[in-house]
Coordinates of C-alpha atoms in Angstrom, one line a residue:
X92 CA 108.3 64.8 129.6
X93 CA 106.1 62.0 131.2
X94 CA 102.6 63.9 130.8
X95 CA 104.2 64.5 127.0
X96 CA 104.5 60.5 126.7
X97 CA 101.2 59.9 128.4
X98 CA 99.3 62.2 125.9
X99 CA 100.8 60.2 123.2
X100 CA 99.7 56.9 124.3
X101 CA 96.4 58.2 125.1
X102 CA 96.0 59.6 121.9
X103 CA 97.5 56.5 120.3
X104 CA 95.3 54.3 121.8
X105 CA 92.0 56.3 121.1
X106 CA 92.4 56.1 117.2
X107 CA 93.9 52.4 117.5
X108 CA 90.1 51.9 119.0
X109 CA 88.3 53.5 116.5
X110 CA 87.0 56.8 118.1
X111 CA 85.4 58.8 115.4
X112 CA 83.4 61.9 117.2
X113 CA 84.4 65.5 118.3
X114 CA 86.1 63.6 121.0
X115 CA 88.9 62.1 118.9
X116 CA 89.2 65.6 116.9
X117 CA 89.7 67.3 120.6
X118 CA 92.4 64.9 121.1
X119 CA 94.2 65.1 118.1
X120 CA 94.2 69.1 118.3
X121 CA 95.6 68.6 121.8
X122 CA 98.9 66.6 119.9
X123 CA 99.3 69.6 117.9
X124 CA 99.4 72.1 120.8
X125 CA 102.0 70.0 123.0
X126 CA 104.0 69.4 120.4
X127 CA 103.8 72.4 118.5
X128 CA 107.0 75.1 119.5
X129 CA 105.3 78.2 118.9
X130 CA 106.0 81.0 116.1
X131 CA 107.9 83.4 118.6
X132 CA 110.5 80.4 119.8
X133 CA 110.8 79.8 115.8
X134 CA 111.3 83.3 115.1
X135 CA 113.6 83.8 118.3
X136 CA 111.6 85.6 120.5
X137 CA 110.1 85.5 123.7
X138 CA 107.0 82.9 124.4
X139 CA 104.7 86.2 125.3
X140 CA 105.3 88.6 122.4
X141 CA 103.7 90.4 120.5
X142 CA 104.2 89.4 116.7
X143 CA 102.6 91.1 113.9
X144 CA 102.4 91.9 110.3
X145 CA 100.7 95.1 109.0
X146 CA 99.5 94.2 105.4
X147 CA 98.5 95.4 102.6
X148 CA 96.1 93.6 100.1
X149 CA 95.3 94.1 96.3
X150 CA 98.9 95.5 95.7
X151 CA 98.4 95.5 91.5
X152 CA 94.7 97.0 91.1
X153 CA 95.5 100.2 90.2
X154 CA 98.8 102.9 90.2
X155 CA 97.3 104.6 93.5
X156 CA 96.9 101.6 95.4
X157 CA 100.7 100.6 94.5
X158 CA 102.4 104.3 95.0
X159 CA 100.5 104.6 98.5
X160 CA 101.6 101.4 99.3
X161 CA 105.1 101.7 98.4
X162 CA 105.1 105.2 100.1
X163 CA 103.9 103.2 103.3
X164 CA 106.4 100.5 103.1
X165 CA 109.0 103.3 103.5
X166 CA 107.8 105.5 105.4
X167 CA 105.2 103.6 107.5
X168 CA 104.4 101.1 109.4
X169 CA 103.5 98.7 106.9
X170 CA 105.9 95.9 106.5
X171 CA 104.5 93.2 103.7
X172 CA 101.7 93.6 101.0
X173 CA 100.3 90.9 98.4
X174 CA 99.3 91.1 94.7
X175 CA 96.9 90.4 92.6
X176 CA 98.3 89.3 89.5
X177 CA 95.3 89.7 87.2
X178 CA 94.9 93.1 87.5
X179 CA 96.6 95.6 85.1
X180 CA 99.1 97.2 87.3
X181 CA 101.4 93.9 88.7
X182 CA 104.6 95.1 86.3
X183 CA 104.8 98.6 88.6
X184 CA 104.8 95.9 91.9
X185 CA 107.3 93.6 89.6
X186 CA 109.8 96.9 89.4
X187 CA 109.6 97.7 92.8
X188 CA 110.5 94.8 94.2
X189 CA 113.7 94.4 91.8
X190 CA 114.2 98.2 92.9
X191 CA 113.6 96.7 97.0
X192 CA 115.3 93.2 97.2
X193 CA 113.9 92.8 100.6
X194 CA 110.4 94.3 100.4
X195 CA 107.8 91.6 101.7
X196 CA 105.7 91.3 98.5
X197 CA 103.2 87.7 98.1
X198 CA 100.4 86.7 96.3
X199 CA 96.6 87.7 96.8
X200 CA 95.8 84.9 94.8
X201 CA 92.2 85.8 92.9
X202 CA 89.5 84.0 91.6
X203 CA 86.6 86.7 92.1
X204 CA 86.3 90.6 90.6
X205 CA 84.0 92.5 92.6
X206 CA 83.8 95.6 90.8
X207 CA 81.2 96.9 88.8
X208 CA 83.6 99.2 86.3
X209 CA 87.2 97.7 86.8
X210 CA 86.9 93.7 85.1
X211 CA 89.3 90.6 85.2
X212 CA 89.4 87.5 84.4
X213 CA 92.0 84.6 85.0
X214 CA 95.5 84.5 83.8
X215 CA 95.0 81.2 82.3
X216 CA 92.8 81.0 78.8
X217 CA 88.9 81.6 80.0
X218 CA 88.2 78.2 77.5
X219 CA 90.8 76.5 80.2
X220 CA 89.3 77.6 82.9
X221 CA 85.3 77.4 82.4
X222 CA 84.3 76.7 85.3
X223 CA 85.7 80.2 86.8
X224 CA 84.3 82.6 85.1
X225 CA 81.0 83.9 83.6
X226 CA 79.7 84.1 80.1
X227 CA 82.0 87.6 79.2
X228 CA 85.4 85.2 80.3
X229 CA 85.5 87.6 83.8
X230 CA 86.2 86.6 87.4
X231 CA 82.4 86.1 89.4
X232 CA 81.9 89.3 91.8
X233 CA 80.9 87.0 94.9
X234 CA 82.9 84.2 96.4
X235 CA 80.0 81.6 97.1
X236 CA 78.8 81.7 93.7
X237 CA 82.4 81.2 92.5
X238 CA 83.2 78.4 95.1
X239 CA 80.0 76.7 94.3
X240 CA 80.7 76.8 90.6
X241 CA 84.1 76.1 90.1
X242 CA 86.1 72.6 89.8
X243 CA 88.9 72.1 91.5
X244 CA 90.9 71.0 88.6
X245 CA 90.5 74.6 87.8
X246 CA 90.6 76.5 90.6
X247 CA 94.5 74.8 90.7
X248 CA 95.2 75.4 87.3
X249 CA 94.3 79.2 87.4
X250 CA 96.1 79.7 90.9
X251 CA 99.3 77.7 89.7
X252 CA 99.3 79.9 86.7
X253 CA 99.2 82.8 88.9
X254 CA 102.0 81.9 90.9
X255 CA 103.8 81.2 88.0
X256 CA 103.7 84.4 86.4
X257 CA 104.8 86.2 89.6
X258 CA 108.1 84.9 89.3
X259 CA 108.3 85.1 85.9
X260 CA 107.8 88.6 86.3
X261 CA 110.8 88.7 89.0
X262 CA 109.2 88.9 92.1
X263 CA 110.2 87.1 95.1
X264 CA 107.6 86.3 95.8
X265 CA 107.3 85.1 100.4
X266 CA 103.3 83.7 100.8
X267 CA 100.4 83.4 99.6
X268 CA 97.0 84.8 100.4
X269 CA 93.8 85.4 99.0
X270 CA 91.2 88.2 97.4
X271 CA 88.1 88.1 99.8
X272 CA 89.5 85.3 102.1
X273 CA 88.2 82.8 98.8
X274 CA 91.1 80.2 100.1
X275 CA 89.3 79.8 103.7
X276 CA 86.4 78.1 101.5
X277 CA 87.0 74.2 101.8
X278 CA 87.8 73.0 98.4
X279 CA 89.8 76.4 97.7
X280 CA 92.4 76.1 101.1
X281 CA 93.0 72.2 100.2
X282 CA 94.6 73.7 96.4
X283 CA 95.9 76.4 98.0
X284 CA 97.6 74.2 100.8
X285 CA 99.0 72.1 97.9
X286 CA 100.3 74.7 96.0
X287 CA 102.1 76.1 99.3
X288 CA 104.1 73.2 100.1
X289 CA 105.7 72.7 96.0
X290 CA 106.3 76.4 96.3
X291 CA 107.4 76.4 99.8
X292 CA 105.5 79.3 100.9
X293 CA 103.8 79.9 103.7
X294 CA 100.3 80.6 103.7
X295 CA 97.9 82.7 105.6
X296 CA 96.1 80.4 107.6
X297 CA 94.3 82.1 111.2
X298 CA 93.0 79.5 113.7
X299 CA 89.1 80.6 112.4
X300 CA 89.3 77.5 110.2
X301 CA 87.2 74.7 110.7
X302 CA 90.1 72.2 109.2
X303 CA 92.6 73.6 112.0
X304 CA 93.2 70.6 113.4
X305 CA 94.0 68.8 110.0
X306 CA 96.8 70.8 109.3
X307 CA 100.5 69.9 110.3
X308 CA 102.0 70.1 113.1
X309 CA 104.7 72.6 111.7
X310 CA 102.1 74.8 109.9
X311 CA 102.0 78.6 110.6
X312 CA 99.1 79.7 111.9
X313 CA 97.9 83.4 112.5
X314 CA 96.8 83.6 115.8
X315 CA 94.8 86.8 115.1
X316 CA 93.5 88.2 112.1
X317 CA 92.4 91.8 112.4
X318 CA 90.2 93.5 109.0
X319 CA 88.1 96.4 109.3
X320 CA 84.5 96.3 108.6
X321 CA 81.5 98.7 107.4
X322 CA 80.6 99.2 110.8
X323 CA 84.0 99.9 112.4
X324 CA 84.5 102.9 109.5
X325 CA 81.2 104.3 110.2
X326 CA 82.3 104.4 113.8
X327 CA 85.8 105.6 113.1
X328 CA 88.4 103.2 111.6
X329 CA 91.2 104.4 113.3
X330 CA 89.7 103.8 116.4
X331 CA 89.3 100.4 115.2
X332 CA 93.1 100.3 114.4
X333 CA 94.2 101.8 117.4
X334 CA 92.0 99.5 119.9
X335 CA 93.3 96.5 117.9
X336 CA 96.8 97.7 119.0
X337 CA 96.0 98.2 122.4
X338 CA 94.7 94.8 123.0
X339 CA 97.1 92.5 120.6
X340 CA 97.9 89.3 122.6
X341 CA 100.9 87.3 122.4
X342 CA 101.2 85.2 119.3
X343 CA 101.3 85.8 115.6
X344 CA 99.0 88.5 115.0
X345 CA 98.2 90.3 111.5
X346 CA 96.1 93.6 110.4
X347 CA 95.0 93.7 106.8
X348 CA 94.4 97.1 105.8
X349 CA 93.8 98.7 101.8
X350 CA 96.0 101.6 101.1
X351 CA 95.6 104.0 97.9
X352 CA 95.2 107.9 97.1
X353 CA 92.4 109.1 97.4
X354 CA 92.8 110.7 93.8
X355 CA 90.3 109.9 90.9
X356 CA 92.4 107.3 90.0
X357 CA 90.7 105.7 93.2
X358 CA 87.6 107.4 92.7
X359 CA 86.9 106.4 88.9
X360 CA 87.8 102.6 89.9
X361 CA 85.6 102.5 93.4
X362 CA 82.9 105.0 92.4
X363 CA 80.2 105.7 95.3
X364 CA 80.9 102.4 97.0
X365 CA 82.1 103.0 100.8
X366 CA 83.1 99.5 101.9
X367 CA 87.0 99.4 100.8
X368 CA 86.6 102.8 98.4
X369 CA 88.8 105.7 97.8
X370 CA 87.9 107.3 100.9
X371 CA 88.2 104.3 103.2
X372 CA 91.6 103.7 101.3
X373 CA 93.1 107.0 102.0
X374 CA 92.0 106.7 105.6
X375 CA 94.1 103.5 106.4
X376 CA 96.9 105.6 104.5
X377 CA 96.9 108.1 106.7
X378 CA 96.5 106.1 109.7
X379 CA 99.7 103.2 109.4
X380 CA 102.2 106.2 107.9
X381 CA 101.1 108.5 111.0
X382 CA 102.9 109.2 114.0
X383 CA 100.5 107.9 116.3
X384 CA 100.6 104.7 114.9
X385 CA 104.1 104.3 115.7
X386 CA 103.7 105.1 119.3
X387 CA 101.2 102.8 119.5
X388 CA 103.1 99.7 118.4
X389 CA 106.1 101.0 120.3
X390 CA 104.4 101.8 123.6
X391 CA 102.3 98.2 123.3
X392 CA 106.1 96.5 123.0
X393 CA 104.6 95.0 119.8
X394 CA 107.5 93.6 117.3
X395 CA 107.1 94.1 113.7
X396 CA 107.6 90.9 111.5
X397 CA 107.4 89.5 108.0
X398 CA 106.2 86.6 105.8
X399 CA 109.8 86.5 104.5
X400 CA 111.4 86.3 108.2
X401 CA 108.6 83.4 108.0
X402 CA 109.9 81.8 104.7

Protein backbone atom coordinates (compact mmCIF):
# COMPACT_ATOMS: atom_id res chain seq x y z
CA UNK A 1 0.00 0.00 0.00
CA UNK A 2 2.90 2.46 0.79
CA UNK A 3 4.75 2.05 -2.70
CA UNK A 4 0.89 2.54 -4.04
CA UNK A 5 0.77 5.95 -2.08
CA UNK A 6 4.25 6.86 -3.06
CA UNK A 7 3.50 6.47 -6.85
CA UNK A 8 0.64 8.75 -6.35
CA UNK A 9 2.50 11.59 -4.83
CA UNK A 10 5.23 11.10 -7.30
CA UNK A 11 2.96 11.30 -10.01
CA UNK A 12 1.07 14.15 -8.30
CA UNK A 13 3.84 16.21 -7.94
CA UNK A 14 5.35 15.78 -11.54
CA UNK A 15 2.21 17.25 -13.27
CA UNK A 16 1.83 19.91 -10.29
CA UNK A 17 5.46 20.93 -11.77
CA UNK A 18 4.69 21.07 -15.18
CA UNK A 19 6.42 18.01 -16.75
CA UNK A 20 5.28 17.84 -20.35
CA UNK A 21 7.72 15.09 -22.18
CA UNK A 22 7.55 11.22 -22.70
CA UNK A 23 8.62 11.29 -19.13
CA UNK A 24 5.31 12.54 -17.70
CA UNK A 25 3.26 10.18 -20.28
CA UNK A 26 5.51 7.09 -18.78
CA UNK A 27 4.28 8.15 -15.46
CA UNK A 28 0.88 8.57 -16.08
CA UNK A 29 0.67 5.02 -17.81
CA UNK A 30 2.40 3.69 -14.71
CA UNK A 31 -1.02 5.09 -12.61
CA UNK A 32 -3.03 3.20 -14.88
CA UNK A 33 -1.21 -0.12 -14.48
CA UNK A 34 -1.12 -0.02 -10.46
CA UNK A 35 -4.34 0.94 -10.23
CA UNK A 36 -5.94 -0.94 -12.91
CA UNK A 37 -7.55 -4.62 -11.46
CA UNK A 38 -7.07 -6.56 -14.47
CA UNK A 39 -9.91 -8.14 -17.01
CA UNK A 40 -9.51 -11.76 -15.41
CA UNK A 41 -10.10 -10.42 -11.54
CA UNK A 42 -13.26 -8.49 -13.27
CA UNK A 43 -14.42 -11.40 -15.04
CA UNK A 44 -13.61 -13.82 -11.98
CA UNK A 45 -10.77 -15.59 -13.01
CA UNK A 46 -7.39 -16.27 -12.18
CA UNK A 47 -4.60 -13.35 -12.64
CA UNK A 48 -2.70 -15.81 -15.26
CA UNK A 49 -5.45 -16.95 -17.69
CA UNK A 50 -5.92 -17.22 -20.71
CA UNK A 51 -8.95 -15.07 -21.96
CA UNK A 52 -10.17 -15.00 -25.39
CA UNK A 53 -12.77 -14.22 -27.88
CA UNK A 54 -12.88 -15.96 -31.33
CA UNK A 55 -14.60 -13.44 -33.70
CA UNK A 56 -16.15 -13.06 -36.52
CA UNK A 57 -16.22 -9.74 -38.55
CA UNK A 58 -18.54 -8.45 -41.52
CA UNK A 59 -21.53 -10.58 -40.07
CA UNK A 60 -24.29 -8.80 -42.78
CA UNK A 61 -22.19 -8.74 -46.21
CA UNK A 62 -23.72 -11.46 -47.75
CA UNK A 63 -26.17 -14.85 -46.83
CA UNK A 64 -22.91 -17.07 -46.85
CA UNK A 65 -20.95 -15.13 -44.56
CA UNK A 66 -24.05 -15.08 -42.10
CA UNK A 67 -25.17 -19.02 -42.50
CA UNK A 68 -21.29 -20.05 -41.92
CA UNK A 69 -21.19 -17.91 -39.19
CA UNK A 70 -24.16 -18.92 -37.46
CA UNK A 71 -23.24 -22.60 -38.18
CA UNK A 72 -19.94 -21.82 -36.28
CA UNK A 73 -21.50 -20.11 -33.36
CA UNK A 74 -23.23 -23.50 -32.78
CA UNK A 75 -21.14 -25.78 -33.66
CA UNK A 76 -17.76 -24.13 -33.33
CA UNK A 77 -15.51 -22.44 -31.57
CA UNK A 78 -16.60 -19.13 -32.45
CA UNK A 79 -18.28 -17.26 -29.59
CA UNK A 80 -19.13 -13.45 -30.72
CA UNK A 81 -19.31 -11.88 -34.35
CA UNK A 82 -20.02 -8.03 -35.39
CA UNK A 83 -22.14 -6.54 -38.18
CA UNK A 84 -22.00 -4.29 -40.66
CA UNK A 85 -25.18 -2.62 -40.89
CA UNK A 86 -24.93 -1.16 -44.36
CA UNK A 87 -24.73 -4.02 -46.11
CA UNK A 88 -27.80 -5.82 -47.51
CA UNK A 89 -28.03 -8.88 -45.38
CA UNK A 90 -28.20 -7.27 -41.50
CA UNK A 91 -32.22 -8.40 -41.19
CA UNK A 92 -31.02 -12.31 -41.50
CA UNK A 93 -28.28 -11.24 -38.39
CA UNK A 94 -31.48 -9.19 -36.80
CA UNK A 95 -33.61 -12.74 -36.86
CA UNK A 96 -30.97 -14.74 -35.56
CA UNK A 97 -30.34 -12.98 -32.73
CA UNK A 98 -34.17 -12.69 -31.74
CA UNK A 99 -34.03 -16.60 -32.57
CA UNK A 100 -30.43 -16.73 -30.05
CA UNK A 101 -31.12 -14.30 -27.09
CA UNK A 102 -27.66 -14.87 -25.91
CA UNK A 103 -25.63 -14.92 -29.14
CA UNK A 104 -22.65 -12.29 -28.88
CA UNK A 105 -23.60 -10.12 -31.91
CA UNK A 106 -21.92 -6.11 -32.07
CA UNK A 107 -21.30 -3.68 -34.43
CA UNK A 108 -18.46 -3.53 -37.16
CA UNK A 109 -19.12 -0.04 -37.44
CA UNK A 110 -18.25 1.02 -41.36
CA UNK A 111 -17.23 3.89 -43.03
CA UNK A 112 -15.15 2.32 -46.04
CA UNK A 113 -16.45 -0.43 -49.00
CA UNK A 114 -13.59 -2.09 -50.41
CA UNK A 115 -15.06 -3.97 -53.05
CA UNK A 116 -14.88 -3.57 -56.49
CA UNK A 117 -18.61 -5.31 -57.39
CA UNK A 118 -20.48 -5.33 -53.95
CA UNK A 119 -21.19 -1.11 -53.18
CA UNK A 120 -22.41 0.77 -50.00
CA UNK A 121 -22.83 3.72 -48.80
CA UNK A 122 -23.82 5.22 -45.27
CA UNK A 123 -27.09 4.61 -43.55
CA UNK A 124 -27.55 8.27 -43.07
CA UNK A 125 -28.57 10.49 -46.40
CA UNK A 126 -25.16 10.72 -48.66
CA UNK A 127 -26.32 14.82 -48.85
CA UNK A 128 -25.85 14.44 -44.79
CA UNK A 129 -22.97 12.94 -44.91
CA UNK A 130 -20.64 14.55 -47.77
CA UNK A 131 -17.79 14.31 -46.43
CA UNK A 132 -17.88 10.30 -46.40
CA UNK A 133 -18.47 9.29 -49.51
CA UNK A 134 -17.46 9.78 -53.19
CA UNK A 135 -19.27 11.40 -56.04
CA UNK A 136 -21.73 7.96 -56.73
CA UNK A 137 -22.96 8.58 -52.68
CA UNK A 138 -20.61 5.10 -51.78
CA UNK A 139 -18.33 4.36 -48.84
CA UNK A 140 -14.33 5.20 -50.15
CA UNK A 141 -12.51 1.64 -50.70
CA UNK A 142 -9.36 2.73 -48.52
CA UNK A 143 -9.29 3.97 -45.00
CA UNK A 144 -6.64 6.91 -45.22
CA UNK A 145 -8.31 8.50 -48.02
CA UNK A 146 -11.62 8.24 -45.97
CA UNK A 147 -9.98 9.38 -42.64
CA UNK A 148 -8.24 12.22 -44.40
CA UNK A 149 -11.45 13.29 -45.95
CA UNK A 150 -14.08 13.11 -43.63
CA UNK A 151 -15.24 15.57 -40.77
CA UNK A 152 -15.82 14.48 -37.65
CA UNK A 153 -19.25 15.92 -37.35
CA UNK A 154 -19.86 13.26 -39.88
CA UNK A 155 -18.04 10.51 -39.13
CA UNK A 156 -20.39 10.68 -35.64
CA UNK A 157 -23.43 11.23 -37.36
CA UNK A 158 -23.15 8.18 -39.78
CA UNK A 159 -21.82 5.93 -36.87
CA UNK A 160 -24.60 7.02 -34.40
CA UNK A 161 -27.04 6.35 -37.18
CA UNK A 162 -25.63 2.97 -37.42
CA UNK A 163 -25.89 2.15 -33.94
CA UNK A 164 -29.21 3.26 -34.06
CA UNK A 165 -30.64 1.16 -36.49
CA UNK A 166 -29.12 -2.04 -34.89
CA UNK A 167 -31.41 -1.77 -32.22
CA UNK A 168 -34.11 -0.66 -34.02
CA UNK A 169 -33.76 -3.76 -35.88
CA UNK A 170 -33.77 -5.81 -32.43
CA UNK A 171 -30.42 -6.65 -31.86
CA UNK A 172 -28.81 -6.60 -28.66
CA UNK A 173 -26.41 -5.29 -29.66
CA UNK A 174 -22.73 -5.94 -26.74
CA UNK A 175 -19.63 -3.70 -28.51
CA UNK A 176 -18.54 -2.01 -31.00
CA UNK A 177 -15.87 -2.53 -33.51
CA UNK A 178 -14.80 -1.47 -36.76
CA UNK A 179 -14.49 -2.46 -40.72
CA UNK A 180 -10.65 -2.35 -41.49
CA UNK A 181 -9.64 -1.26 -37.92
CA UNK A 182 -10.96 2.55 -39.35
CA UNK A 183 -11.66 3.45 -35.37
CA UNK A 184 -7.81 2.96 -34.51
CA UNK A 185 -7.36 6.21 -36.79
CA UNK A 186 -7.16 9.26 -34.31
CA UNK A 187 -10.15 11.40 -35.06
CA UNK A 188 -12.23 8.05 -35.78
CA UNK A 189 -11.50 6.24 -31.99
CA UNK A 190 -12.20 9.73 -30.21
CA UNK A 191 -16.12 9.41 -31.90
CA UNK A 192 -16.06 6.04 -31.45
CA UNK A 193 -15.02 6.30 -27.70
CA UNK A 194 -17.88 8.79 -27.30
CA UNK A 195 -20.40 6.92 -28.78
CA UNK A 196 -19.25 3.85 -26.35
CA UNK A 197 -19.76 5.39 -23.22
CA UNK A 198 -23.78 6.94 -24.14
CA UNK A 199 -24.30 3.45 -25.38
CA UNK A 200 -22.49 1.77 -22.74
CA UNK A 201 -20.64 -0.62 -24.86
CA UNK A 202 -17.52 -1.73 -24.70
CA UNK A 203 -15.23 -1.18 -27.46
CA UNK A 204 -12.44 -3.02 -29.04
CA UNK A 205 -9.50 -1.19 -27.97
CA UNK A 206 -5.80 -3.56 -28.04
CA UNK A 207 -2.80 -1.84 -26.31
CA UNK A 208 -1.26 -1.07 -30.17
CA UNK A 209 -2.80 2.43 -29.80
CA UNK A 210 -0.74 5.27 -29.53
CA UNK A 211 -3.58 7.12 -27.17
CA UNK A 212 -3.35 4.11 -24.61
CA UNK A 213 -2.39 5.94 -21.96
CA UNK A 214 -5.33 8.55 -22.39
CA UNK A 215 -7.87 6.19 -21.92
CA UNK A 216 -9.44 5.50 -18.38
CA UNK A 217 -8.51 3.73 -15.96
CA UNK A 218 -11.47 1.22 -16.14
CA UNK A 219 -11.34 0.85 -19.94
CA UNK A 220 -11.07 -2.72 -21.46
CA UNK A 221 -8.26 -3.15 -23.31
CA UNK A 222 -7.39 -6.25 -25.54
CA UNK A 223 -4.17 -7.40 -24.64
CA UNK A 224 -3.63 -9.26 -27.87
CA UNK A 225 -5.18 -8.92 -31.12
CA UNK A 226 -4.54 -11.81 -33.49
CA UNK A 227 -5.72 -11.25 -37.66
CA UNK A 228 -4.34 -13.22 -40.26
CA UNK A 229 -2.46 -11.74 -43.06
CA UNK A 230 -1.52 -12.38 -46.95
CA UNK A 231 1.57 -13.86 -45.95
CA UNK A 232 0.36 -16.18 -43.13
CA UNK A 233 -2.31 -17.86 -45.84
CA UNK A 234 0.23 -18.28 -48.35
CA UNK A 235 2.13 -20.07 -45.69
CA UNK A 236 -0.83 -21.99 -44.29
CA UNK A 237 -3.43 -20.10 -42.25
CA UNK A 238 -4.12 -22.68 -39.93
CA UNK A 239 -0.80 -22.89 -38.99
CA UNK A 240 -1.12 -19.38 -38.22
CA UNK A 241 -4.27 -20.17 -36.04
CA UNK A 242 -2.85 -22.95 -34.40
CA UNK A 243 0.59 -21.27 -33.41
CA UNK A 244 -1.50 -18.29 -32.17
CA UNK A 245 -3.10 -20.79 -29.77
CA UNK A 246 -0.10 -22.37 -28.65
CA UNK A 247 1.53 -19.25 -27.54
CA UNK A 248 -1.65 -17.09 -26.12
CA UNK A 249 -0.48 -15.34 -22.92
CA UNK A 250 -2.39 -14.43 -20.00
CA UNK A 251 -4.67 -11.47 -20.51
CA UNK A 252 -7.51 -10.61 -22.76
CA UNK A 253 -6.74 -12.00 -25.94
CA UNK A 254 -8.90 -11.92 -29.34
CA UNK A 255 -8.61 -13.74 -32.87
CA UNK A 256 -10.56 -12.05 -35.71
CA UNK A 257 -11.22 -14.43 -38.33
CA UNK A 258 -13.91 -14.06 -41.74
CA UNK A 259 -16.14 -17.02 -42.11
CA UNK A 260 -18.43 -17.74 -45.30
CA UNK A 261 -19.11 -20.69 -47.87
CA UNK A 262 -17.12 -21.04 -50.19
CA UNK A 263 -20.18 -21.05 -52.71
CA UNK A 264 -20.64 -18.49 -55.63
CA UNK A 265 -22.41 -16.53 -53.37
CA UNK A 266 -18.78 -15.88 -52.05
CA UNK A 267 -17.19 -16.18 -55.20
CA UNK A 268 -19.45 -13.60 -57.27
CA UNK A 269 -19.04 -11.00 -54.25
CA UNK A 270 -14.89 -11.56 -53.76
CA UNK A 271 -14.13 -12.54 -57.35
CA UNK A 272 -10.22 -13.33 -57.94
CA UNK A 273 -9.15 -11.43 -54.86
CA UNK A 274 -7.17 -13.73 -52.32
CA UNK A 275 -6.77 -11.51 -49.28
CA UNK A 276 -10.11 -12.15 -47.23
CA UNK A 277 -11.94 -14.12 -50.45
CA UNK A 278 -14.12 -17.00 -50.78
CA UNK A 279 -11.38 -19.34 -50.38
CA UNK A 280 -9.61 -17.74 -47.45
CA UNK A 281 -13.19 -17.59 -45.98
CA UNK A 282 -13.96 -21.14 -46.16
CA UNK A 283 -10.59 -21.94 -44.76
CA UNK A 284 -11.14 -20.15 -41.38
CA UNK A 285 -14.58 -22.11 -41.55
CA UNK A 286 -13.13 -25.12 -41.57
CA UNK A 287 -10.55 -24.44 -39.21
CA UNK A 288 -12.59 -22.80 -35.79
CA UNK A 289 -15.65 -25.59 -36.45
CA UNK A 290 -12.87 -28.41 -36.55
CA UNK A 291 -11.88 -30.85 -33.99
CA UNK A 292 -8.48 -29.81 -33.78
CA UNK A 293 -9.29 -26.51 -32.90
CA UNK A 294 -10.97 -27.58 -29.90
CA UNK A 295 -8.14 -29.60 -28.51
CA UNK A 296 -6.16 -26.88 -28.99
CA UNK A 297 -7.90 -24.37 -26.80
CA UNK A 298 -8.62 -27.17 -24.39
CA UNK A 299 -5.11 -28.59 -24.06
CA UNK A 300 -3.66 -24.69 -23.96
CA UNK A 301 -6.25 -24.22 -20.66
CA UNK A 302 -7.48 -21.28 -22.75
CA UNK A 303 -11.09 -20.00 -21.45
CA UNK A 304 -13.57 -18.94 -23.90
CA UNK A 305 -15.26 -15.46 -23.26
CA UNK A 306 -17.61 -12.83 -24.65
CA UNK A 307 -18.08 -9.09 -25.26
CA UNK A 308 -21.53 -9.60 -23.48
CA UNK A 309 -19.79 -11.34 -20.25
CA UNK A 310 -17.87 -7.85 -20.79
CA UNK A 311 -20.98 -5.61 -21.02
Amino acid sequence: MGRRVFIYLLIFFLIMAGFRSKLKKSFLHIFKEVTTTSIQKRLGYPENTRLLIIHADDLGLSSSENEATFEAFEKGMVNSGSVMIPCNYVKQVAEYGKAHPLADIGIHLTLTNEWDTYKWGPVTSPDEVKSLVNSNGYFRPDKTGMVKAARSTDIEKELRAQIDSALRAGIDVTHLDSHMFVLFSGKVLRVCYRLAKEYKLPLLLTNDLPVRYTLPRNAIVVDNLYYARAKDYKAGIANYYRQSLRSMKPGLNCIIVHLAYDNDEMKNLTGSQTIYGSGWRQTDFDFFTSDECRRLIDDNNIKLVTWREIR
